Amino acid sequence: MTDKPFSKILIANRGEIACRVIRTARQMGIQTVAVYSDADRDAEHVKMAHEAVHIGPPPANQSYLVAEKIIAACRQTGAEAVHPGYGFLSERASFCAALEKEGIIFIGPKPRAIEAMGDKITSKKIAAEAGVSTVPGFMGLIENAAHAAEIAGEIGYPVMIKASAGGGGKGMRIAWSDAEAREGYERSKSEAASSFGDDRIFIEKFIEEPRHIEIQVLADAHGNAIYLNERECSIQRRNQKVVEEAPSPFLDAETRRAMGAQSVALAQAVEYQSAGTVEFIVDKNRNFYFLEMNTRLQVEHPVTELITGIDLVEQMIRIAAGEHLAIGQDDVKINGWAIECRLYAEDPYRNFLPSIGRLTRYRPPQEISEEDENVRNDTGVTEGSEISMFYDPMIAKLCTHAPDRLTAIDAMAEALDRFEVEGIGHNIPFLSALMAHPRWRRGDITTAFIAEEYPEGFAPPAPDAAQTRDFAVAAALLAHIQGERNARISGARFNQAARRAREEKVVRLAGRDLRVSISDADGAFDVALEGEPVGPVATSWMPGDSLAEIATGDRTVVYKVKPIAGGFSLRHAGIDLKAQVYAPRIAELAALMPEKLAPDTSNLLLCPMPGLIVSLHVAEGDEVEEGQTLAIVEAMKMENVLKAEKKAKVARIPVQAGDSLAVDEVIMEFEK
Ligand code: ADP
Ligand code: ADP
Ligand code: MG
């Protein structure tokens, strides 16, 4: 890259995407300006940029969303262009127009295209006119709850109730009946008003067994437009993507071409320029329907970059500077397979609800960058960073790329095993378990995958027999290494004969006792399990290390290790086991110890996440029925309806609407 289209650009965003844009700008020799709120003074994007401008207090509507502050920062620093990232001001036509008036270039499409595509109702009409296949539904606005039920009935259940201004899966609900249509309308409307300041709602058919497949497009200011193949994003929770891949395991070449051609037609219909994404919902017969067009860089753009070798941020910058697309449709290839996992600060054990706090430990796996093998981690945090309640809970995007899908999945599983995050709830155990899930590995997925496979929420998978044995060997081995080291520290005489002797251990895990014997054998260990030889096992683990790589033959398994009293807590592939390691005689005694019982909380409604009580729907003394709405809690701009799990009588409500609660704080108490 020799020519540079701009000498200085400002990035009107934060977190991983700001870092991502800065990285390419730097490679292009472009100076970068970051902006930051009080909450982000020490953030990574601020450190990475050449300059940084403070733009106000933490709430986004007083900092990152204030167009005037961004424009003032451009004037102050002489930035010629602004990259908006995603979210925030990226799809705000008025911001783009305001920049234009100042003679500052917006690195994205023109205001007219943003406006046309930013509204789901308008964009659907334009798409239909451009010959794009759209979801059947009612093309108008819904006026009230009764109207919602009436229209839903006409379309035929199930339906999807959506906010026209929606994004990020917010303001959207499925309804299967008139009652759900009415309640869904009210909830979506209120969520849309608070998230987007626009409460217009529409309704369309809910496509069953849907897969979310989207087409990346690139278009320049001279009428050239191409598509960069598809990404599949069917692994979603709360209508928001968690895992994406490119290409899609579901598309054939013909469907891909048809979707690509329609996407390019839509881009041309709105004189689109820049990178954009046309999202489709695809049914089981490969019928595809337009959902929306995102007129910005997409969160999951890295998987496309990995299979095409095209840097989308670079293309956006060049297009904004008026350059011609240097890539033709025939230059776009599919090289291998790429997977992206979004690491969220959210607790998989609590229905994926947001978690906040300080990253006391943050060690991503080693990145790799080869033609056919990549491990890429896009992130905006480091160890010690604070995950605040003000912004999106995504902490990193981990991507792997390999020649084929299963190799990419295995590489992801290993990268996740090596990823260390502590201090906050996070979804790594869930992502790890997913990588081992047979349905996912077969590519047999729909957007309902998480809801179908984890109906009661995520619980760590139980180990199978082979994994149980692996965990037992690992625990015994770590205890053996620790024991040797303790013996050396305590000054016990180093006795070669004793070292060579077999050490017998009993490992108690997953409710079982397994006998493991270990002896040192020239740089490795000779291990037997329940009397059967396991063979030579090697590890370089030392007491204090938080990762243990254990090699048996040509198979290496990575465990996260945490010492606990009498043993280790081990995690691998999303499986989390506590292993107690005893000398055989002690194991007999330990078996006689009573188990501790967890306190009974079944008569309490606990706050499932740190959040704000929006409203209380029952009073002390009320009798409630199963499924009745008890309270609504807002966290990270999502309204969560808490319902009664069984018939009960409300004994006490120690909180009021407007209260801010910590996780597990009591919202109400029922009579026993
Ligand atoms: P993608 O399709 O790229 O995953 P999403 O629609 O999930 O994108 O949104 C990407 C990010 O932008 C998310 O962090 C989301 O919360 C945020 N976002 C999306 N739409 C809006 C909007 N209208 N206003 C503010 N933030 C938004
Ligand atoms: P957002 O702007 O929040 O990204 P989308 O319209 O793109 O909203 O929808 C987000 C997700 O919701 C889709 O990926 C899909 O899983 C689901 N979805 C949206 N509309 C439908 C529909 N009509 N039928 C089935 N699923 C849908
Ligand atoms: Mg979408």
XYZ file of C-alpha atoms and ligand atoms in Angstrom:
727
model
C 0.000 0.000 0.000
C 1.841 3.037 -1.205
C -0.754 5.682 -2.056
C -2.785 6.872 0.865
C -6.240 8.269 0.277
C -6.293 10.416 3.452
C -3.622 11.663 5.798
C -5.776 11.638 8.953
C -9.089 10.009 9.882
C -11.174 10.005 13.046
C -12.820 6.863 14.375
C -16.187 7.704 15.918
C -16.454 4.547 17.967
C -14.891 2.574 20.817
C -13.952 -0.982 21.768
C -12.847 -3.691 19.387
C -14.194 -2.038 16.238
C -12.325 1.211 16.874
C -9.127 -0.836 17.342
C -9.906 -2.823 14.180
C -10.275 0.320 12.044
C -7.161 1.925 13.534
C -5.137 -1.173 12.641
C -5.886 -0.917 8.908
C -5.530 2.869 8.861
C -2.061 2.537 10.383
C -1.096 -0.076 7.799
C -2.179 2.381 5.110
C -0.006 5.074 6.665
C -2.999 7.132 7.757
C -2.894 9.067 11.058
C -5.728 8.178 13.434
C -7.774 10.112 15.958
C -9.736 8.328 18.686
C -12.597 9.789 20.701
C -13.428 8.681 24.228
C -15.865 9.166 27.080
C -14.927 9.363 30.770
C -15.451 5.596 31.021
C -12.873 4.994 28.283
C -9.987 7.216 29.369
C -7.634 4.227 29.563
C -9.229 2.167 26.792
C -7.198 0.355 24.159
C -8.522 2.365 21.230
C -7.283 5.531 22.905
C -3.804 4.055 23.348
C -3.664 2.752 19.772
C -4.590 6.003 18.035
C -2.086 8.758 17.269
C -4.326 11.318 18.979
C -7.396 11.166 21.196
C -10.151 13.648 21.986
C -12.347 13.513 25.092
C -16.028 13.817 24.176
C -17.949 13.667 27.453
C -19.486 11.501 30.171
C -20.014 7.721 29.865
C -23.620 7.522 28.620
C -23.439 7.209 24.837
C -26.135 9.821 24.294
C -23.825 12.360 25.954
C -20.654 11.268 24.134
C -20.373 8.752 21.265
C -23.839 9.596 19.931
C -23.386 13.386 19.890
C -22.655 14.362 16.282
C -21.561 17.910 17.193
C -18.854 16.592 19.520
C -17.481 14.317 16.810
C -17.465 17.161 14.305
C -15.732 19.454 16.807
C -13.099 16.752 17.361
C -12.501 16.607 13.575
C -12.068 20.362 13.411
C -9.731 20.369 16.386
C -7.490 17.654 14.932
C -7.826 18.290 11.220
C -9.210 14.815 10.473
C -10.413 14.678 6.854
C -12.721 11.715 7.199
C -14.683 9.763 9.845
C -15.067 6.014 10.114
C -18.140 5.299 12.258
C -17.578 1.570 12.960
C -20.911 -0.125 13.725
C -23.670 0.916 16.111
C -23.534 4.505 17.457
C -23.663 7.008 14.555
C -22.902 4.528 11.792
C -26.401 4.434 10.375
C -27.498 7.956 11.118
C -28.096 9.840 7.864
C -28.252 13.200 9.665
C -24.715 12.688 10.995
C -23.441 11.926 7.535
C -25.169 15.000 6.121
C -23.750 17.185 8.908
C -20.232 15.936 8.126
C -20.747 16.625 4.432
C -21.711 20.221 5.243
C -18.416 20.635 7.099
C -16.472 19.201 4.179
C -15.579 16.089 6.175
C -15.885 12.749 4.415
C -18.032 9.992 5.927
C -16.419 6.586 5.387
C -19.635 4.853 4.449
C -22.569 5.274 2.099
C -24.364 8.525 1.206
C -27.129 9.812 3.515
C -29.825 8.925 0.985
C -28.856 5.240 0.976
C -28.628 5.132 4.774
C -32.039 6.703 5.087
C -33.609 4.380 2.558
C -32.136 1.260 4.162
C -32.140 2.403 7.810
C -35.819 1.995 8.132
C -36.996 -1.599 7.918
C -40.403 -0.737 6.458
C -39.016 1.583 3.735
C -36.149 -0.733 2.874
C -38.486 -3.661 2.446
C -40.547 -1.661 -0.061
C -37.453 -0.607 -2.020
C -36.105 -4.155 -2.005
C -39.394 -5.520 -3.344
C -39.289 -2.918 -6.145
C -35.704 -3.866 -7.002
C -36.808 -7.469 -7.533
C -35.494 -8.759 -4.197
C -37.525 -11.485 -2.524
C -39.016 -10.164 0.789
C -40.715 -11.731 3.837
C -44.504 -11.883 3.399
C -46.282 -9.486 5.745
C -48.078 -6.212 6.167
C -46.149 -3.297 4.662
C -47.669 -0.649 6.960
C -47.466 0.596 10.539
C -49.223 -1.066 13.451
C -51.383 1.410 15.367
C -52.142 -0.344 18.639
C -52.248 -3.717 20.387
C -55.646 -4.640 18.933
C -54.393 -3.791 15.440
C -51.320 -5.968 16.069
C -53.531 -8.954 16.876
C -55.748 -8.301 13.858
C -52.852 -8.026 11.358
C -51.054 -10.988 12.917
C -54.208 -13.048 12.502
C -54.400 -12.073 8.821
C -50.747 -12.924 8.147
C -51.153 -16.188 10.047
C -49.210 -17.249 13.154
C -46.377 -17.378 13.950
C -45.474 -13.768 13.196
C -42.503 -11.541 13.957
C -43.244 -8.179 15.541
C -40.466 -5.737 14.691
C -39.377 -2.175 15.292
C -38.933 -0.371 12.001
C -35.892 1.422 13.456
C -34.625 -1.764 15.133
C -31.113 -3.153 15.320
C -29.041 -5.490 17.445
C -32.005 -7.846 17.840
C -33.805 -5.258 19.979
C -37.476 -4.431 19.731
C -38.338 -7.776 18.150
C -40.618 -10.578 19.323
C -42.270 -13.713 17.948
C -45.970 -14.177 18.579
C -47.939 -17.421 18.293
C -51.336 -16.106 19.416
C -53.447 -12.937 19.667
C -52.488 -12.560 23.337
C -48.783 -12.792 22.495
C -49.231 -10.379 19.593
C -50.768 -7.797 21.929
C -48.153 -8.208 24.672
C -45.320 -8.430 22.107
C -46.496 -5.212 20.487
C -46.410 -3.338 23.813
C -42.963 -4.673 24.798
C -41.425 -4.068 21.379
C -42.867 -0.593 21.237
C -41.494 0.385 24.629
C -38.093 -1.206 23.913
C -37.938 0.548 20.528
C -38.827 3.898 22.102
C -36.072 3.620 24.710
C -33.427 2.095 22.399
C -34.043 3.955 19.156
C -36.240 6.926 20.099
C -38.661 5.671 17.436
C -41.497 3.324 18.373
C -42.905 2.435 14.937
C -43.760 -1.266 14.753
C -44.539 -3.575 11.827
C -45.349 -7.265 11.530
C -44.259 -9.944 9.100
C -44.510 -13.702 8.790
C -42.124 -15.614 11.037
C -40.165 -17.895 8.730
C -39.917 -21.319 10.389
C -36.715 -23.332 10.648
C -34.925 -20.193 9.501
C -31.261 -19.760 8.774
C -29.742 -16.306 8.763
C -27.529 -15.911 5.718
C -26.239 -12.556 4.566
C -24.359 -11.221 1.561
C -21.438 -8.814 1.856
C -21.439 -6.206 -0.889
C -18.890 -3.594 -1.951
C -19.823 -0.717 -4.222
C -17.891 2.349 -5.321
C -18.989 5.852 -6.291
C -18.696 5.011 -9.984
C -21.457 2.424 -10.219
C -19.299 -0.685 -9.724
C -20.764 -3.214 -7.296
C -19.749 -6.741 -6.362
C -20.659 -9.297 -3.690
C -18.108 -11.009 -1.474
C -20.101 -14.185 -0.916
C -22.100 -15.002 2.179
C -21.817 -15.411 5.918
C -24.117 -17.644 7.905
C -25.141 -16.301 11.309
C -27.764 -18.771 12.474
C -26.330 -19.294 15.950
C -28.203 -16.549 17.762
C -29.704 -15.853 21.130
C -32.313 -13.131 21.616
C -32.143 -12.608 17.828
C -28.526 -11.566 18.141
C -25.633 -13.333 16.511
C -23.146 -15.280 18.620
C -21.271 -17.429 16.094
C -20.834 -16.721 12.384
C -19.107 -18.499 9.565
C -18.186 -18.086 5.935
C -19.099 -19.667 3.654
C -22.467 -21.119 4.706
C -22.663 -24.919 4.948
C -26.206 -24.653 3.533
C -25.835 -22.746 0.261
C -25.192 -24.220 -3.143
C -23.459 -22.243 -5.878
C -26.715 -21.415 -7.607
C -28.463 -20.001 -4.510
C -25.297 -18.077 -3.665
C -25.280 -16.495 -7.129
C -28.983 -15.635 -6.948
C -28.622 -14.024 -3.502
C -25.503 -12.204 -4.648
C -27.185 -10.869 -7.779
C -30.234 -9.620 -5.833
C -27.989 -7.966 -3.257
C -26.021 -6.157 -5.934
C -29.296 -5.094 -7.577
C -30.484 -3.621 -4.272
C -27.167 -1.819 -3.718
C -27.436 -0.309 -7.182
C -31.079 0.661 -6.665
C -30.062 2.943 -3.791
C -26.761 4.050 -5.391
C -24.969 2.393 -2.555
C -21.288 3.042 -2.063
C -18.995 1.482 0.556
C -19.226 -1.932 2.245
C -22.726 -3.069 3.128
C -24.591 -6.223 4.064
C -27.851 -7.547 2.747
C -29.407 -9.895 5.317
C -31.694 -12.745 4.324
C -33.667 -15.334 6.167
C -33.514 -18.689 4.367
C -36.047 -21.468 4.876
C -35.397 -25.200 4.790
C -36.091 -25.335 1.041
C -33.475 -22.653 0.366
C -36.112 -20.006 -0.342
C -34.537 -16.751 0.744
C -36.204 -13.544 1.896
C -34.727 -10.089 2.442
C -34.612 -8.995 6.103
C -32.742 -5.705 6.042
C -29.656 -4.025 4.675
C -27.002 -2.893 7.129
C -25.347 0.182 5.656
C -22.110 -0.175 7.601
C -19.291 -2.497 8.465
C -20.769 -5.600 10.078
C -19.578 -7.049 13.398
C -18.855 -10.388 11.696
C -16.962 -8.946 8.699
C -13.680 -10.734 9.651
C -14.899 -14.138 8.429
C -15.383 -12.665 4.965
C -11.928 -11.100 5.113
C -10.427 -14.455 6.038
C -11.943 -16.415 3.144
C -11.537 -13.693 0.502
C -8.276 -12.094 1.616
C -9.881 -8.668 1.132
C -9.528 -6.025 3.876
C -13.005 -4.484 4.050
C -11.922 -1.457 6.079
C -9.277 -0.634 3.492
C -11.881 -0.929 0.735
C -14.253 1.379 2.641
C -11.532 3.975 3.056
C -10.531 3.831 -0.631
C -14.139 4.012 -1.832
C -14.795 7.011 0.440
C -11.840 8.761 -1.163
C -13.441 8.232 -4.570
C -11.186 5.441 -5.823
C -12.496 2.874 -8.289
C -13.006 -0.678 -6.997
C -9.847 -2.514 -7.927
C -11.524 -5.916 -7.477
C -13.905 -7.452 -9.998
C -16.531 -10.118 -9.272
C -14.280 -12.792 -10.762
C -11.447 -11.878 -8.388
C -13.584 -12.866 -5.392
C -12.762 -16.401 -4.298
C -13.667 -18.635 -1.388
C -10.484 -19.841 0.244
C -11.178 -22.312 3.052
C -13.537 -21.806 5.957
C -13.701 -19.189 8.709
C -15.565 -19.174 12.030
C -16.118 -16.258 14.382
C -17.140 -16.528 18.027
C -18.341 -13.424 19.812
C -17.076 -13.393 23.384
C -19.694 -11.671 25.451
C -19.585 -10.485 29.025
C -22.692 -12.427 29.804
C -23.380 -15.344 32.004
C -24.295 -18.515 30.107
C -25.454 -20.106 33.352
C -27.993 -17.310 33.825
C -29.721 -17.355 30.496
C -26.945 -15.254 28.873
C -27.719 -12.160 30.900
C -25.144 -9.367 30.911
C -22.362 -9.370 33.462
C -20.191 -6.406 34.382
C -16.963 -5.937 36.305
C -13.212 -5.884 35.952
C -11.255 -8.329 33.809
C -8.924 -9.627 36.481
C -7.453 -11.949 33.894
C -7.532 -11.629 30.105
C -5.174 -13.816 28.075
C -6.267 -14.465 24.508
C -4.684 -17.344 22.581
C -1.696 -16.753 20.335
C -2.714 -15.240 16.977
C -1.619 -16.971 13.761
C -1.565 -15.402 10.322
C -0.809 -17.776 7.450
C -2.335 -18.245 4.016
C -4.423 -21.278 5.069
C -4.385 -21.025 8.835
C -5.440 -18.051 10.913
C -6.274 -17.360 14.515
C -7.434 -13.766 14.809
C -8.709 -12.023 17.896
C -10.330 -8.617 17.415
C -10.581 -7.016 20.814
C -10.710 -3.699 22.594
C -9.832 -4.765 26.121
C -6.803 -5.892 28.072
C -6.269 -7.433 31.484
C -7.546 -4.955 34.065
C -10.123 -3.348 31.745
C -13.522 -2.591 33.174
C -16.613 -3.930 31.410
C -19.161 -1.237 32.166
C -22.918 -1.238 31.908
C -22.812 1.698 29.493
C -21.876 -0.139 26.315
C -22.269 -3.343 24.384
C -21.211 -6.447 26.364
C -19.058 -7.878 23.562
C -15.403 -8.178 24.667
C -13.738 -9.862 21.715
C -14.279 -11.641 18.428
C -12.227 -14.762 18.077
C -11.848 -16.093 14.517
C -10.218 -19.177 13.098
C -9.607 -19.990 9.452
C -8.595 -23.361 7.994
C -8.894 -25.269 4.703
C -12.223 -26.850 5.706
C -15.080 -26.382 8.166
C -14.259 -29.109 10.691
C -10.606 -28.092 10.873
C -11.696 -24.502 11.504
C -14.093 -25.709 14.227
C -11.378 -27.796 15.904
C -9.001 -24.852 15.765
C -11.691 -22.731 17.402
C -12.224 -25.322 20.141
C -8.531 -25.272 20.920
C -8.283 -21.470 20.795
C -11.230 -21.239 23.207
C -9.593 -23.748 25.574
C -6.578 -21.458 25.625
C -8.552 -18.244 26.135
C -8.386 -17.110 29.757
C -10.968 -14.669 31.056
C -11.687 -14.069 34.737
C -13.442 -11.467 36.815
C -16.711 -11.378 34.889
C -19.279 -13.874 33.660
C -18.492 -14.784 30.046
C -19.710 -17.197 27.409
C -16.495 -19.122 26.676
C -17.787 -22.348 28.294
C -20.866 -22.101 26.106
C -18.879 -21.438 22.917
C -16.568 -24.334 23.769
C -19.457 -26.707 24.313
C -20.964 -25.544 21.047
C -17.824 -26.409 19.082
C -18.250 -30.021 20.271
C -21.991 -30.150 19.550
C -22.771 -32.746 16.865
C -25.584 -30.709 15.287
C -23.350 -27.669 14.911
C -20.514 -29.817 13.582
C -22.858 -31.260 10.946
C -23.960 -27.747 9.985
C -27.520 -28.702 10.856
C -28.518 -25.371 12.396
C -31.317 -22.815 12.431
C -31.732 -19.564 14.341
C -33.624 -21.616 16.944
C -30.577 -23.792 17.630
C -29.719 -22.319 21.045
C -33.334 -22.262 22.206
C -33.870 -25.847 21.043
C -30.638 -27.346 22.326
C -30.492 -25.395 25.599
C -34.172 -24.961 26.547
C -33.378 -24.691 30.251
C -30.439 -22.408 29.573
C -26.882 -23.569 29.237
C -25.584 -26.189 31.604
C -22.026 -27.400 31.166
C -22.035 -30.651 29.213
C -21.385 -33.865 31.113
C -18.127 -35.546 30.140
C -18.370 -38.823 28.267
C -16.437 -41.878 29.502
C -13.280 -41.046 27.543
C -13.312 -37.428 28.702
C -13.851 -38.501 32.316
C -10.737 -40.656 32.065
C -8.781 -37.787 30.469
C -9.816 -35.404 33.246
C -8.881 -37.968 35.918
C -5.437 -38.534 34.407
C -4.916 -34.770 34.108
C -5.879 -34.132 37.741
C -3.709 -36.967 39.066
C -0.771 -35.812 36.980
C -1.014 -32.208 38.136
C -1.273 -33.371 41.752
C 1.771 -35.575 41.227
C 3.831 -32.699 39.798
C 2.681 -30.433 42.606
C 3.559 -33.095 45.195
C 7.066 -33.469 43.813
C 7.624 -29.774 43.885
C 6.290 -29.483 47.466
C 8.623 -32.273 48.531
C 11.583 -30.427 47.041
C 10.627 -27.124 48.663
C 10.102 -28.709 52.075
C 13.658 -30.022 51.876
C 12.805 -33.683 51.690
C 15.854 -35.509 50.483
C 15.796 -36.007 46.745
C 15.524 -39.694 46.377
C 15.940 -41.120 42.904
C 14.487 -44.433 43.930
C 11.378 -42.811 45.392
C 10.921 -40.781 42.206
C 10.969 -43.860 40.092
C 8.435 -45.558 42.343
C 4.800 -45.554 41.276
C 2.553 -43.130 43.031
C -1.033 -44.263 43.590
C -3.834 -41.701 43.614
C -7.604 -41.747 43.749
C -9.310 -39.017 41.736
C -12.870 -38.168 42.732
C -14.763 -36.382 39.949
C -18.262 -36.341 38.482
C -19.394 -38.543 41.373
C -16.872 -41.284 40.660
C -13.593 -42.490 42.093
C -10.869 -43.443 39.611
C -7.521 -44.962 40.503
C -4.523 -43.486 38.736
C -0.931 -44.562 39.169
C 1.953 -42.482 37.932
C 5.693 -42.882 37.693
C 8.283 -40.629 36.118
C 9.656 -41.962 32.846
C 12.404 -39.938 31.197
C 10.837 -36.545 30.638
C 7.322 -37.986 30.486
C 5.108 -39.901 32.881
C 4.053 -43.479 32.751
C 0.390 -43.527 33.675
C -2.122 -46.284 34.360
C -5.833 -45.766 34.954
C -7.841 -48.366 36.879
C -4.935 -50.720 36.299
C -4.893 -50.184 32.492
C -1.807 -48.539 30.996
C -2.538 -45.142 29.400
C 0.943 -44.892 27.981
C 3.469 -42.098 28.216
C 1.888 -38.760 29.040
C 3.797 -35.479 28.720
C 3.169 -32.021 30.074
C 5.221 -28.936 30.763
C 2.745 -27.740 33.396
C 4.269 -26.233 36.550
C 2.408 -25.403 39.756
C 0.947 -21.906 39.321
C 0.349 -22.233 35.556
C -3.261 -21.621 34.641
C -3.167 -23.678 31.455
C -2.029 -27.271 31.196
C -1.303 -28.917 27.864
C -1.396 -32.647 28.298
C -0.108 -34.832 25.468
C -0.999 -38.499 25.260
C 0.489 -40.023 22.127
C -0.228 -37.508 19.346
C -3.308 -36.126 21.098
C -2.974 -32.875 23.072
C -5.694 -31.581 25.355
C -5.580 -28.093 26.890
C -7.127 -27.569 30.337
C -7.731 -24.417 32.304
C -6.492 -25.173 35.778
C -7.504 -23.660 39.087
C -6.235 -25.153 42.337
C -8.982 -25.876 44.856
C -8.737 -27.473 48.298
C -7.470 -31.013 47.806
C -7.372 -30.892 44.006
C -8.078 -28.882 40.884
C -10.945 -27.342 39.033
C -10.400 -28.214 35.354
C -12.105 -26.851 32.275
C -11.929 -28.148 28.739
C -14.423 -28.062 25.851
C -16.886 -26.222 28.084
C -16.811 -29.084 30.593
C -16.087 -27.832 34.065
C -15.095 -30.435 36.654
C -13.825 -30.296 40.175
C -11.405 -33.130 40.787
C -10.272 -34.113 44.276
C -7.047 -36.053 44.345
C -6.429 -38.317 47.358
C -3.964 -40.887 48.512
C -5.903 -44.195 48.476
C -6.327 -44.369 52.293
C -7.592 -40.764 52.523
C -10.110 -41.418 49.740
C -11.748 -44.083 51.886
C -12.154 -41.602 54.729
C -13.309 -38.749 52.478
C -16.127 -40.931 51.191
C -17.624 -40.786 54.700
C -17.827 -36.954 54.793
C -21.352 -35.466 54.443
C -22.018 -33.249 51.390
C -22.896 -29.559 51.817
C -26.350 -28.481 50.689
C -26.988 -25.228 48.794
C -29.431 -22.788 50.477
C -33.055 -23.021 49.313
C -34.011 -19.961 47.230
C -37.127 -21.407 45.642
C -39.468 -18.961 47.396
C -37.563 -15.902 46.168
C -37.607 -13.949 42.921
C -33.987 -12.895 42.497
C -32.755 -10.222 40.145
C -31.119 -12.254 37.345
C -28.630 -9.526 36.374
C -27.477 -6.101 37.505
C -30.277 -3.833 36.298
C -33.040 -1.365 36.875
C -36.577 -2.264 38.032
C -38.755 -0.727 35.311
C -42.065 -1.823 36.817
C -43.631 -4.150 39.373
C -46.805 -5.891 38.285
C -47.981 -7.422 41.547
C -48.332 -6.242 45.138
C -47.710 -7.818 48.527
C -50.503 -10.253 49.351
C -51.372 -10.976 45.669
C -51.947 -14.543 44.529
C -50.046 -15.114 41.275
C -50.554 -17.746 38.601
C -47.818 -19.582 36.749
C -46.607 -17.439 33.826
C -47.980 -14.204 35.287
C -45.745 -11.155 34.800
C -44.149 -10.171 38.124
C -41.672 -7.462 37.224
C -39.757 -5.950 34.332
C -36.034 -5.387 34.704
C -33.954 -3.370 32.262
C -30.287 -4.102 31.693
C -28.133 -2.983 28.801
C -31.199 -1.501 27.103
C -33.083 -4.827 27.085
C -36.346 -5.180 28.930
C -36.628 -8.568 30.592
C -40.022 -9.766 31.739
C -39.797 -11.876 34.893
C -42.697 -14.295 35.184
C -43.985 -16.510 37.983
C -42.679 -20.053 37.725
C -45.554 -21.456 39.771
C -48.723 -20.484 41.599
C -47.800 -18.601 44.777
C -48.704 -15.804 47.158
C -46.496 -12.707 47.312
C -45.327 -12.224 50.889
C -42.970 -9.278 50.600
C -41.597 -6.869 47.961
C -38.547 -5.056 49.332
C -37.900 -3.040 46.125
C -39.648 -0.317 44.116
C -39.810 0.651 40.467
C -36.724 2.729 39.642
C -34.441 0.806 42.021
C -31.076 -0.314 40.732
C -30.363 -3.893 41.784
C -27.317 -6.096 41.917
C -27.421 -9.627 40.625
C -29.252 -12.024 43.001
C -30.839 -9.209 45.001
C -34.315 -10.177 46.191
C -37.131 -8.612 44.153
C -39.915 -10.452 45.962
C -40.528 -13.191 48.443
C -43.347 -15.728 48.195
C -45.075 -17.558 51.012
C -43.673 -21.022 51.436
P -24.610 -7.198 13.121
O -25.717 -7.551 12.178
O -23.373 -6.650 12.487
O -24.344 -8.212 14.149
P -26.239 -5.840 14.937
O -27.518 -5.462 14.243
O -26.257 -6.976 15.877
O -25.132 -5.989 13.844
O -25.661 -4.557 15.638
C -24.291 -4.300 15.719
C -24.025 -3.421 16.866
O -24.618 -2.174 16.702
C -24.517 -3.992 18.142
O -23.568 -3.689 19.101
C -25.815 -3.258 18.374
O -26.091 -3.162 19.755
C -25.529 -1.933 17.745
N -26.678 -1.340 17.094
C -27.383 -1.833 16.070
N -28.334 -0.977 15.687
C -28.246 0.093 16.500
C -28.953 1.330 16.597
N -29.964 1.642 15.785
N -28.552 2.201 17.538
C -27.538 1.912 18.353
N -26.831 0.763 18.300
C -27.179 -0.136 17.392
P -31.734 -6.533 13.509
O -31.800 -5.192 12.862
O -32.010 -6.468 14.955
O -30.511 -7.264 13.134
P -33.166 -8.323 11.690
O -34.392 -7.968 10.931
O -31.925 -8.423 10.916
O -32.995 -7.310 12.894
O -33.427 -9.688 12.458
C -32.535 -10.211 13.389
C -32.775 -11.702 13.533
O -34.108 -11.989 13.910
C -32.562 -12.479 12.268
O -31.235 -12.840 12.101
C -33.445 -13.691 12.482
O -32.815 -14.620 13.310
C -34.602 -13.139 13.245
N -35.702 -12.760 12.347
C -36.012 -11.527 11.928
N -37.100 -11.529 11.147
C -37.498 -12.808 11.055
C -38.593 -13.475 10.377
N -39.479 -12.804 9.670
N -38.684 -14.806 10.519
C -37.800 -15.502 11.258
N -36.777 -14.940 11.915
C -36.621 -13.606 11.827
Mg -29.998 -7.772 11.299
